[in-house]
PDB file of C-alpha atoms in Angstrom:
ATOM      1  CA  MET A 197       0.000   0.000   0.000  1.00 68.00           C
ATOM      2  CA  ALA A 198       1.084   3.612  -0.419  1.00 92.00           C
ATOM      3  CA  ILE A 199      -0.066   7.113   0.496  1.00 98.00           C
ATOM      4  CA  TRP A 200      -1.631   9.551  -2.000  1.00 98.00           C
ATOM      5  CA  LEU A 201      -0.202   7.825  -5.100  1.00 98.00           C
ATOM      6  CA  THR A 202      -0.977   4.205  -6.020  1.00 97.00           C
ATOM      7  CA  LYS A 203      -0.902   1.913  -9.030  1.00 96.00           C
ATOM      8  CA  ASP A 204      -4.492   2.968  -9.733  1.00 97.00           C
ATOM      9  CA  SER A 205      -3.720   6.707  -9.842  1.00 98.00           C
ATOM     10  CA  LYS A 206      -4.498   8.307 -13.197  1.00 98.00           C
ATOM     11  CA  VAL A 207      -2.036  11.093 -13.872  1.00 98.00           C
ATOM     12  CA  ILE A 208      -2.110  14.084 -16.200  1.00 98.00           C
ATOM     13  CA  VAL A 209       0.800  16.444 -16.859  1.00 98.00           C
ATOM     14  CA  GLN A 210       0.310  20.197 -17.142  1.00 98.00           C
ATOM     15  CA  GLY A 211       3.148  21.343 -19.372  1.00 97.00           C
ATOM     16  CA  MET A 212       3.650  17.909 -20.928  1.00 97.00           C
ATOM     17  CA  THR A 213       4.535  19.360 -24.331  1.00 96.00           C
ATOM     18  CA  GLY A 214       7.403  21.488 -22.939  1.00 95.00           C
ATOM     19  CA  SER A 215      10.972  20.248 -22.689  1.00 94.00           C
ATOM     20  CA  GLU A 216      10.960  19.381 -18.972  1.00 96.00           C
ATOM     21  CA  GLY A 217       7.404  18.080 -19.000  1.00 97.00           C
ATOM     22  CA  SER A 218       8.107  15.894 -22.022  1.00 97.00           C
ATOM     23  CA  LYS A 219      11.331  14.477 -20.582  1.00 97.00           C
ATOM     24  CA  HIS A 220       9.809  13.553 -17.263  1.00 98.00           C
ATOM     25  CA  THR A 221       6.558  12.263 -18.756  1.00 98.00           C
ATOM     26  CA  ARG A 222       8.682   9.737 -20.638  1.00 98.00           C
ATOM     27  CA  ARG A 223      10.433   8.756 -17.403  1.00 98.00           C
ATOM     28  CA  MET A 224       7.164   8.485 -15.475  1.00 98.00           C
ATOM     29  CA  LEU A 225       5.698   6.236 -18.168  1.00 98.00           C
ATOM     30  CA  ALA A 226       8.784   4.032 -18.045  1.00 97.00           C
ATOM     31  CA  ALA A 227       8.262   3.723 -14.284  1.00 96.00           C
ATOM     32  CA  GLY A 228       4.776   2.310 -14.846  1.00 96.00           C
ATOM     33  CA  THR A 229       2.785   5.450 -14.052  1.00 98.00           C
ATOM     34  CA  GLN A 230      -0.639   5.664 -15.681  1.00 98.00           C
ATOM     35  CA  ILE A 231      -0.162   8.871 -17.648  1.00 98.00           C
ATOM     36  CA  VAL A 232      -3.571   9.450 -19.223  1.00 98.00           C
ATOM     37  CA  GLY A 233      -3.113  12.901 -20.732  1.00 98.00           C
ATOM     38  CA  GLY A 234      -1.398  16.249 -20.926  1.00 98.00           C
ATOM     39  CA  VAL A 235      -2.775  19.783 -20.776  1.00 98.00           C
ATOM     40  CA  ASN A 236      -1.934  22.565 -23.220  1.00 96.00           C
ATOM     41  CA  PRO A 237      -4.789  24.793 -24.492  1.00 95.00           C
ATOM     42  CA  ARG A 238      -2.884  25.575 -27.700  1.00 95.00           C
ATOM     43  CA  LYS A 239      -2.382  21.903 -28.573  1.00 96.00           C
ATOM     44  CA  ALA A 240      -5.724  20.447 -27.509  1.00 97.00           C
ATOM     45  CA  GLY A 241      -6.847  17.561 -29.681  1.00 97.00           C
ATOM     46  CA  THR A 242      -3.336  16.433 -30.562  1.00 97.00           C
ATOM     47  CA  SER A 243      -1.294  13.639 -29.002  1.00 97.00           C
ATOM     48  CA  VAL A 244       2.351  13.102 -28.134  1.00 98.00           C
ATOM     49  CA  ASP A 245       4.166   9.848 -28.806  1.00 97.00           C
ATOM     50  CA  PHE A 246       6.391   8.553 -26.017  1.00 97.00           C
ATOM     51  CA  ASP A 247       8.248   5.498 -27.283  1.00 95.00           C
ATOM     52  CA  GLY A 248       5.121   4.042 -28.834  1.00 96.00           C
ATOM     53  CA  THR A 249       2.630   5.302 -26.254  1.00 96.00           C
ATOM     54  CA  ALA A 250       0.351   8.037 -27.588  1.00 98.00           C
ATOM     55  CA  VAL A 251      -0.720  10.440 -24.844  1.00 98.00           C
ATOM     56  CA  PRO A 252      -3.604  12.802 -25.699  1.00 98.00           C
ATOM     57  CA  VAL A 253      -3.414  16.539 -25.066  1.00 98.00           C
ATOM     58  CA  PHE A 254      -6.438  18.324 -23.601  1.00 98.00           C
ATOM     59  CA  GLY A 255      -7.344  21.985 -23.483  1.00 98.00           C
ATOM     60  CA  SER A 256      -7.915  22.114 -19.736  1.00 98.00           C
ATOM     61  CA  VAL A 257      -7.589  20.085 -16.560  1.00 98.00           C
ATOM     62  CA  ALA A 258     -11.378  19.811 -16.376  1.00 98.00           C
ATOM     63  CA  ASP A 259     -11.538  18.360 -19.901  1.00 98.00           C
ATOM     64  CA  ALA A 260      -8.772  15.886 -19.110  1.00 98.00           C
ATOM     65  CA  MET A 261     -10.535  14.751 -15.943  1.00 98.00           C
ATOM     66  CA  LYS A 262     -13.855  14.368 -17.744  1.00 98.00           C
ATOM     67  CA  GLU A 263     -12.362  12.251 -20.521  1.00 98.00           C
ATOM     68  CA  THR A 264      -9.880  10.143 -18.547  1.00 98.00           C
ATOM     69  CA  GLY A 265     -10.941  10.108 -14.893  1.00 98.00           C
ATOM     70  CA  ALA A 266      -7.599  11.627 -13.897  1.00 98.00           C
ATOM     71  CA  ASP A 267      -7.098  12.201 -10.173  1.00 98.00           C
ATOM     72  CA  VAL A 268      -3.492  13.454 -10.109  1.00 98.00           C
ATOM     73  CA  THR A 269      -1.782  16.285 -11.974  1.00 98.00           C
ATOM     74  CA  VAL A 270       1.954  16.938 -12.189  1.00 98.00           C
ATOM     75  CA  ILE A 271       2.757  20.542 -13.014  1.00 98.00           C
ATOM     76  CA  PHE A 272       5.769  21.434 -15.177  1.00 98.00           C
ATOM     77  CA  VAL A 273       5.035  25.018 -16.211  1.00 97.00           C
ATOM     78  CA  PRO A 274       7.266  28.115 -15.926  1.00 97.00           C
ATOM     79  CA  PRO A 275       7.104  30.041 -12.639  1.00 98.00           C
ATOM     80  CA  ALA A 276       5.176  32.960 -14.148  1.00 97.00           C
ATOM     81  CA  PHE A 277       2.314  30.652 -15.089  1.00 97.00           C
ATOM     82  CA  THR A 278       2.367  28.245 -12.155  1.00 98.00           C
ATOM     83  CA  LYS A 279      -0.276  30.033 -10.083  1.00 98.00           C
ATOM     84  CA  ASP A 280      -2.776  29.913 -12.930  1.00 98.00           C
ATOM     85  CA  ALA A 281      -2.025  26.241 -13.551  1.00 98.00           C
ATOM     86  CA  VAL A 282      -2.546  25.302  -9.904  1.00 98.00           C
ATOM     87  CA  VAL A 283      -5.720  27.375  -9.606  1.00 98.00           C
ATOM     88  CA  GLU A 284      -7.057  25.642 -12.715  1.00 98.00           C
ATOM     89  CA  ALA A 285      -6.347  22.239 -11.156  1.00 98.00           C
ATOM     90  CA  ILE A 286      -8.037  23.293  -7.905  1.00 98.00           C
ATOM     91  CA  ASP A 287     -11.085  24.620  -9.718  1.00 98.00           C
ATOM     92  CA  ALA A 288     -11.366  21.345 -11.624  1.00 98.00           C
ATOM     93  CA  GLY A 289     -11.428  19.488  -8.301  1.00 98.00           C
ATOM     94  CA  ILE A 290      -8.507  17.153  -8.934  1.00 98.00           C
ATOM     95  CA  GLY A 291      -7.423  15.241  -5.843  1.00 98.00           C
ATOM     96  CA  LEU A 292      -3.650  15.728  -5.963  1.00 98.00           C
ATOM     97  CA  ALA A 293      -1.538  18.465  -7.578  1.00 98.00           C
ATOM     98  CA  VAL A 294       2.227  17.916  -7.578  1.00 98.00           C
ATOM     99  CA  VAL A 295       3.948  21.239  -8.329  1.00 98.00           C
ATOM    100  CA  ILE A 296       7.492  20.583  -9.520  1.00 98.00           C
ATOM    101  CA  THR A 297       8.309  24.127 -10.682  1.00 98.00           C
ATOM    102  CA  GLU A 298      11.139  25.948  -8.917  1.00 96.00           C
ATOM    103  CA  GLY A 299      11.236  29.722  -8.496  1.00 96.00           C
ATOM    104  CA  VAL A 300       7.523  30.292  -7.953  1.00 97.00           C
ATOM    105  CA  PRO A 301       7.004  33.690  -6.252  1.00 97.00           C
ATOM    106  CA  VAL A 302       6.032  33.189  -2.618  1.00 96.00           C
ATOM    107  CA  HIS A 303       3.069  35.529  -3.095  1.00 97.00           C
ATOM    108  CA  ASP A 304       1.776  33.263  -5.879  1.00 98.00           C
ATOM    109  CA  THR A 305       2.120  30.165  -3.718  1.00 98.00           C
ATOM    110  CA  ALA A 306       0.264  31.907  -0.882  1.00 98.00           C
ATOM    111  CA  ALA A 307      -2.501  32.831  -3.327  1.00 98.00           C
ATOM    112  CA  PHE A 308      -3.077  29.356  -4.750  1.00 98.00           C
ATOM    113  CA  TRP A 309      -2.791  27.716  -1.337  1.00 97.00           C
ATOM    114  CA  ALA A 310      -5.404  30.144   0.027  1.00 97.00           C
ATOM    115  CA  HIS A 311      -7.606  29.401  -2.977  1.00 98.00           C
ATOM    116  CA  ALA A 312      -7.405  25.685  -2.205  1.00 98.00           C
ATOM    117  CA  VAL A 313      -8.462  26.329   1.384  1.00 97.00           C
ATOM    118  CA  GLU A 314     -11.291  28.651   0.374  1.00 97.00           C
ATOM    119  CA  THR A 315     -12.701  26.047  -2.030  1.00 96.00           C
ATOM    120  CA  GLY A 316     -12.813  23.304   0.581  1.00 97.00           C
ATOM    121  CA  ASN A 317      -9.351  21.718   0.448  1.00 95.00           C
ATOM    122  CA  LYS A 318     -10.465  19.217  -2.192  1.00 97.00           C
ATOM    123  CA  THR A 319      -7.019  19.329  -3.811  1.00 98.00           C
ATOM    124  CA  ARG A 320      -3.904  18.268  -1.937  1.00 98.00           C
ATOM    125  CA  ILE A 321      -0.982  20.388  -3.151  1.00 98.00           C
ATOM    126  CA  ILE A 322       2.558  19.042  -2.914  1.00 98.00           C
ATOM    127  CA  GLY A 323       5.299  21.607  -3.537  1.00 98.00           C
ATOM    128  CA  PRO A 324       6.170  23.860  -5.213  1.00 98.00           C
ATOM    129  CA  ASN A 325       9.884  23.381  -5.802  1.00 96.00           C
ATOM    130  CA  CYS A 326       9.673  19.677  -5.004  1.00 97.00           C
ATOM    131  CA  PRO A 327      10.719  16.361  -6.589  1.00 97.00           C
ATOM    132  CA  GLY A 328       7.223  14.906  -6.297  1.00 98.00           C
ATOM    133  CA  VAL A 329       5.861  11.630  -4.980  1.00 98.00           C
ATOM    134  CA  ALA A 330       7.032   8.098  -5.692  1.00 98.00           C
ATOM    135  CA  SER A 331       5.453   4.832  -4.621  1.00 98.00           C
ATOM    136  CA  PRO A 332       8.087   2.394  -5.917  1.00 97.00           C
ATOM    137  CA  GLY A 333       6.709  -0.374  -8.067  1.00 95.00           C
ATOM    138  CA  ALA A 334       3.335   1.363  -8.307  1.00 96.00           C
ATOM    139  CA  SER A 335       3.533   4.932  -9.598  1.00 98.00           C
ATOM    140  CA  ASN A 336       5.818   7.938  -9.875  1.00 98.00           C
ATOM    141  CA  ALA A 337       4.578  11.540 -10.105  1.00 98.00           C
ATOM    142  CA  GLY A 338       7.463  13.933 -10.503  1.00 98.00           C
ATOM    143  CA  ILE A 339      11.197  13.687 -11.002  1.00 98.00           C
ATOM    144  CA  ILE A 340      12.286  11.132  -8.369  1.00 97.00           C
ATOM    145  CA  PRO A 341      14.399   8.490 -10.158  1.00 96.00           C
ATOM    146  CA  ALA A 342      12.362   5.305 -10.383  1.00 95.00           C
ATOM    147  CA  ASP A 343      15.300   2.899 -10.243  1.00 95.00           C
ATOM    148  CA  ILE A 344      16.981   3.876  -6.970  1.00 96.00           C
ATOM    149  CA  ALA A 345      14.766   1.840  -4.638  1.00 97.00           C
ATOM    150  CA  GLY A 346      12.042  -0.762  -4.695  1.00 96.00           C
ATOM    151  CA  SER A 347       8.832  -1.094  -2.760  1.00 97.00           C
ATOM    152  CA  GLY A 348       9.045  -1.780   0.938  1.00 97.00           C
ATOM    153  CA  ARG A 349       8.065  -0.804   4.453  1.00 97.00           C
ATOM    154  CA  ILE A 350       9.603   2.661   4.967  1.00 98.00           C
ATOM    155  CA  GLY A 351       7.780   5.942   4.426  1.00 98.00           C
ATOM    156  CA  LEU A 352       9.884   9.004   3.633  1.00 98.00           C
ATOM    157  CA  VAL A 353       9.076  12.712   3.814  1.00 98.00           C
ATOM    158  CA  SER A 354      11.692  15.291   2.896  1.00 97.00           C
ATOM    159  CA  LYS A 355      12.176  18.965   2.164  1.00 94.00           C
ATOM    160  CA  SER A 356      15.197  18.173  -0.002  1.00 92.00           C
ATOM    161  CA  GLY A 357      15.048  16.418  -3.353  1.00 93.00           C
ATOM    162  CA  THR A 358      18.665  15.239  -3.448  1.00 94.00           C
ATOM    163  CA  LEU A 359      18.515  13.948   0.128  1.00 95.00           C
ATOM    164  CA  THR A 360      15.335  12.081  -0.807  1.00 96.00           C
ATOM    165  CA  TYR A 361      17.295  10.313  -3.519  1.00 97.00           C
ATOM    166  CA  GLN A 362      20.265   9.601  -1.267  1.00 96.00           C
ATOM    167  CA  LEU A 363      18.239   8.076   1.572  1.00 97.00           C
ATOM    168  CA  MET A 364      16.173   6.031  -0.881  1.00 97.00           C
ATOM    169  CA  TYR A 365      19.367   4.687  -2.430  1.00 97.00           C
ATOM    170  CA  GLU A 366      21.026   3.927   0.904  1.00 97.00           C
ATOM    171  CA  LEU A 367      17.930   2.039   2.099  1.00 97.00           C
ATOM    172  CA  ARG A 368      17.093   0.492  -1.276  1.00 97.00           C
ATOM    173  CA  ASP A 369      17.324  -3.087  -0.017  1.00 95.00           C
ATOM    174  CA  ILE A 370      14.553  -2.419   2.537  1.00 97.00           C
ATOM    175  CA  GLY A 371      12.434  -0.317   0.192  1.00 97.00           C
ATOM    176  CA  PHE A 372       9.722   2.298   0.508  1.00 98.00           C
ATOM    177  CA  SER A 373       5.955   2.430   0.617  1.00 98.00           C
ATOM    178  CA  THR A 374       6.002   6.046  -0.582  1.00 98.00           C
ATOM    179  CA  ALA A 375       8.568   8.845  -0.718  1.00 98.00           C
ATOM    180  CA  VAL A 376       7.200  12.396  -0.591  1.00 98.00           C
ATOM    181  CA  GLY A 377       9.314  15.421  -1.454  1.00 98.00           C
ATOM    182  CA  ILE A 378       7.421  18.360   0.041  1.00 98.00           C
ATOM    183  CA  GLY A 379       9.791  21.108  -1.152  1.00 95.00           C
ATOM    184  CA  GLY A 380      11.840  23.677   0.691  1.00 89.00           C
ATOM    185  CA  ASP A 381      10.104  26.957  -0.136  1.00 92.00           C
ATOM    186  CA  PRO A 382       8.838  29.180   2.714  1.00 91.00           C
ATOM    187  CA  ILE A 383       5.230  28.267   1.827  1.00 95.00           C
ATOM    188  CA  ILE A 384       4.357  24.741   0.713  1.00 97.00           C
ATOM    189  CA  GLY A 385       1.097  22.902   0.261  1.00 97.00           C
ATOM    190  CA  THR A 386       1.857  19.714   2.186  1.00 98.00           C
ATOM    191  CA  THR A 387       3.905  19.633   5.388  1.00 97.00           C
ATOM    192  CA  HIS A 388       5.907  17.079   7.315  1.00 98.00           C
ATOM    193  CA  ILE A 389       2.910  16.715   9.632  1.00 98.00           C
ATOM    194  CA  ASP A 390       0.552  15.884   6.761  1.00 98.00           C
ATOM    195  CA  ALA A 391       2.861  13.120   5.569  1.00 98.00           C
ATOM    196  CA  LEU A 392       3.555  11.826   9.076  1.00 98.00           C
ATOM    197  CA  ALA A 393      -0.185  11.502   9.713  1.00 98.00           C
ATOM    198  CA  ALA A 394      -0.698   9.641   6.436  1.00 98.00           C
ATOM    199  CA  PHE A 395       2.180   7.244   7.114  1.00 98.00           C
ATOM    200  CA  GLN A 396       0.909   6.643  10.634  1.00 98.00           C
ATOM    201  CA  ASP A 397      -2.437   5.563   9.167  1.00 98.00           C
ATOM    202  CA  ASP A 398      -0.913   3.439   6.388  1.00 98.00           C
ATOM    203  CA  PRO A 399      -0.850  -0.228   7.468  1.00 96.00           C
ATOM    204  CA  GLU A 400       1.989  -1.078   5.074  1.00 93.00           C
ATOM    205  CA  THR A 401       4.352   1.589   6.419  1.00 97.00           C
ATOM    206  CA  GLU A 402       6.284   0.310   9.424  1.00 97.00           C
ATOM    207  CA  ALA A 403       8.763   3.153   9.990  1.00 98.00           C
ATOM    208  CA  ILE A 404       9.298   6.718   8.805  1.00 98.00           C
ATOM    209  CA  VAL A 405      12.302   8.746   7.659  1.00 98.00           C
ATOM    210  CA  MET A 406      11.842  12.495   8.075  1.00 98.00           C
ATOM    211  CA  ILE A 407      14.328  14.869   6.440  1.00 97.00           C
ATOM    212  CA  GLY A 408      14.291  18.520   7.398  1.00 94.00           C
ATOM    213  CA  GLU A 409      16.632  21.463   7.176  1.00 89.00           C
ATOM    214  CA  ILE A 410      17.555  24.666   8.943  1.00 85.00           C
ATOM    215  CA  GLY A 411      15.173  27.608   8.996  1.00 82.00           C
ATOM    216  CA  GLY A 412      11.628  28.072  10.227  1.00 83.00           C
ATOM    217  CA  ASP A 413       9.930  25.866  12.796  1.00 89.00           C
ATOM    218  CA  ALA A 414       8.394  23.101  10.663  1.00 92.00           C
ATOM    219  CA  GLU A 415      10.569  20.412  12.205  1.00 94.00           C
ATOM    220  CA  GLU A 416       9.820  21.571  15.746  1.00 94.00           C
ATOM    221  CA  ARG A 417       6.090  21.441  15.004  1.00 95.00           C
ATOM    222  CA  ALA A 418       6.549  18.010  13.464  1.00 97.00           C
ATOM    223  CA  ALA A 419       8.310  16.887  16.642  1.00 97.00           C
ATOM    224  CA  GLU A 420       5.306  17.956  18.713  1.00 97.00           C
ATOM    225  CA  PHE A 421       3.002  16.027  16.370  1.00 98.00           C
ATOM    226  CA  ILE A 422       5.195  12.920  16.537  1.00 98.00           C
ATOM    227  CA  LYS A 423       5.208  12.993  20.327  1.00 98.00           C
ATOM    228  CA  ALA A 424       1.417  13.257  20.470  1.00 98.00           C
ATOM    229  CA  HIS A 425       0.243  11.163  17.529  1.00 98.00           C
ATOM    230  CA  VAL A 426       2.877   8.914  15.925  1.00 98.00           C
ATOM    231  CA  THR A 427       3.452   5.457  17.354  1.00 98.00           C
ATOM    232  CA  LYS A 428       5.659   4.142  14.557  1.00 98.00           C
ATOM    233  CA  PRO A 429       9.436   4.621  14.831  1.00 98.00           C
ATOM    234  CA  VAL A 430      10.746   7.797  13.181  1.00 98.00           C
ATOM    235  CA  VAL A 431      14.342   8.444  12.160  1.00 98.00           C
ATOM    236  CA  GLY A 432      15.323  11.992  11.249  1.00 97.00           C
ATOM    237  CA  TYR A 433      18.000  14.043   9.577  1.00 96.00           C
ATOM    238  CA  ILE A 434      18.408  17.828   9.585  1.00 94.00           C
ATOM    239  CA  ALA A 435      20.478  19.366   6.800  1.00 89.00           C
ATOM    240  CA  GLY A 436      22.570  22.380   7.753  1.00 75.00           C
ATOM    241  CA  PHE A 437      24.583  21.597  10.892  1.00 67.00           C
ATOM    242  CA  THR A 438      27.501  23.668   9.550  1.00 63.00           C
ATOM    243  CA  ALA A 439      25.430  26.547   8.133  1.00 61.00           C
ATOM    244  CA  PRO A 440      26.436  30.039   9.383  1.00 64.00           C
ATOM    245  CA  PRO A 441      23.645  32.087  11.008  1.00 63.00           C
ATOM    246  CA  GLY A 442      21.988  34.677   8.795  1.00 60.00           C
ATOM    247  CA  LYS A 443      22.945  33.009   5.520  1.00 58.00           C
ATOM    248  CA  THR A 444      20.412  31.504   3.146  1.00 56.00           C
ATOM    249  CA  MET A 445      21.560  27.987   2.334  1.00 55.00           C
ATOM    250  CA  GLY A 446      20.019  26.151  -0.610  1.00 56.00           C
ATOM    251  CA  HIS A 447      16.255  26.457  -0.372  1.00 55.00           C
ATOM    252  CA  ALA A 448      14.548  29.800   0.088  1.00 50.00           C
ATOM    253  CA  GLY A 449      13.260  28.667   3.476  1.00 53.00           C
ATOM    254  CA  ALA A 450      16.655  27.547   4.771  1.00 50.00           C
ATOM    255  CA  ILE A 451      17.779  30.570   6.776  1.00 51.00           C
ATOM    256  CA  ILE A 452      18.435  30.762  10.493  1.00 49.00           C
ATOM    257  CA  SER A 453      18.242  33.745  12.809  1.00 49.00           C
ATOM    258  CA  GLY A 454      20.075  33.625  16.123  1.00 49.00           C
ATOM    259  CA  SER A 455      19.237  30.349  17.868  1.00 50.00           C
ATOM    260  CA  SER A 456      15.944  29.974  16.013  1.00 55.00           C
ATOM    261  CA  GLY A 457      15.802  27.404  13.241  1.00 76.00           C
ATOM    262  CA  THR A 458      19.237  25.899  13.842  1.00 84.00           C
ATOM    263  CA  ALA A 459      19.998  22.276  13.128  1.00 85.00           C
ATOM    264  CA  ASP A 460      20.930  21.683  16.770  1.00 88.00           C
ATOM    265  CA  ALA A 461      17.616  23.139  18.006  1.00 90.00           C
ATOM    266  CA  LYS A 462      15.656  20.981  15.572  1.00 93.00           C
ATOM    267  CA  LYS A 463      17.663  17.887  16.484  1.00 93.00           C
ATOM    268  CA  ALA A 464      16.969  18.491  20.185  1.00 94.00           C
ATOM    269  CA  ALA A 465      13.229  18.921  19.553  1.00 95.00           C
ATOM    270  CA  LEU A 466      13.027  15.716  17.535  1.00 97.00           C
ATOM    271  CA  GLU A 467      15.051  13.725  20.050  1.00 97.00           C
ATOM    272  CA  ALA A 468      12.781  14.955  22.826  1.00 97.00           C
ATOM    273  CA  ALA A 469       9.916  13.419  20.840  1.00 97.00           C
ATOM    274  CA  GLY A 470      11.682  10.051  20.682  1.00 97.00           C
ATOM    275  CA  VAL A 471      13.086  10.450  17.173  1.00 98.00           C
ATOM    276  CA  LYS A 472      16.536   9.066  16.434  1.00 97.00           C
ATOM    277  CA  VAL A 473      18.431  11.779  14.533  1.00 97.00           C
ATOM    278  CA  GLY A 474      21.508  11.205  12.407  1.00 95.00           C
ATOM    279  CA  LYS A 475      24.077  13.938  11.797  1.00 90.00           C
ATOM    280  CA  THR A 476      24.770  12.677   8.260  1.00 93.00           C
ATOM    281  CA  PRO A 477      22.579  10.920   5.697  1.00 94.00           C
ATOM    282  CA  SER A 478      24.639   7.744   6.050  1.00 95.00           C
ATOM    283  CA  GLU A 479      24.260   7.751   9.833  1.00 96.00           C
ATOM    284  CA  THR A 480      20.525   8.300   9.380  1.00 97.00           C
ATOM    285  CA  ALA A 481      20.365   5.263   7.086  1.00 97.00           C
ATOM    286  CA  ARG A 482      22.273   3.226   9.676  1.00 97.00           C
ATOM    287  CA  LEU A 483      19.824   4.241  12.401  1.00 97.00           C
ATOM    288  CA  MET A 484      16.901   3.174  10.199  1.00 97.00           C
ATOM    289  CA  ARG A 485      18.558  -0.175   9.539  1.00 97.00           C
ATOM    290  CA  GLU A 486      18.809  -0.704  13.291  1.00 96.00           C
ATOM    291  CA  VAL A 487      15.124   0.115  13.630  1.00 96.00           C
ATOM    292  CA  MET A 488      14.090  -2.240  10.838  1.00 95.00           C
ATOM    293  CA  SER A 489      16.320  -5.099  11.956  1.00 91.00           C
ATOM    294  CA  GLY A 490      14.151  -5.563  15.013  1.00 75.00           C
ATOM    295  CA  ARG A 491      10.859  -5.602  13.088  1.00 71.00           C
TER     296      ARG A 491
END
């Protein structure tokens, strides 16, 4: 079993006819994802061939959903047009919108997130600036490499795309139910807490890897949630132990101020909630192996 993305998910790609959308649509198809259509108003009624698979192009998300039953959209459109693309997906009532695009203005993200809330939270937004969601052996929505790990019993939630890949690779022999890259922007649609709650409720997920980074208080809030609501073992990693205060490191949200948002403060909060925290990705993988060896 997996969270949010399964073998039965029907996926459309907004921006499928662009260079990035086309490249990753081909990779998602190769991973076994049910890609049922693309969206481009200027190319509606055409189709795109991906190594012998013809994928139809629709004029809108609503049209694609009506014709295919799609319940997931992956968004590969330029930052200037991302807000409109997400709002269109929300208005169509699609269940999951995975926003891959990097460089989306924070004001735009705030606007489409607020729109989702105002319309009843029918659409779960993941991202922006994220690698997507992968349920190995079932489906892949985004840019997470499909060949770095198989299906298994670990759930993973991460702000960082590259650290998602590294932990999946290091724990590839155990495997993953689902890996969720939530993105590292200051405002994101799905949080650590959302993923932790879903993994807690998933009977096929036995343990959870949570990857955070310096800046903000998302990891501290996740620690409070873990202490109160998560009974499954959680292993954590916080990127940025050597980051100097006041410097933005990597993601737009990765900035610390004084003692707030530091890796040490986040590590202490997680450990107080019973989370085992590694100081490197490899140590984090070792801690998870210890957890899984006793299960």
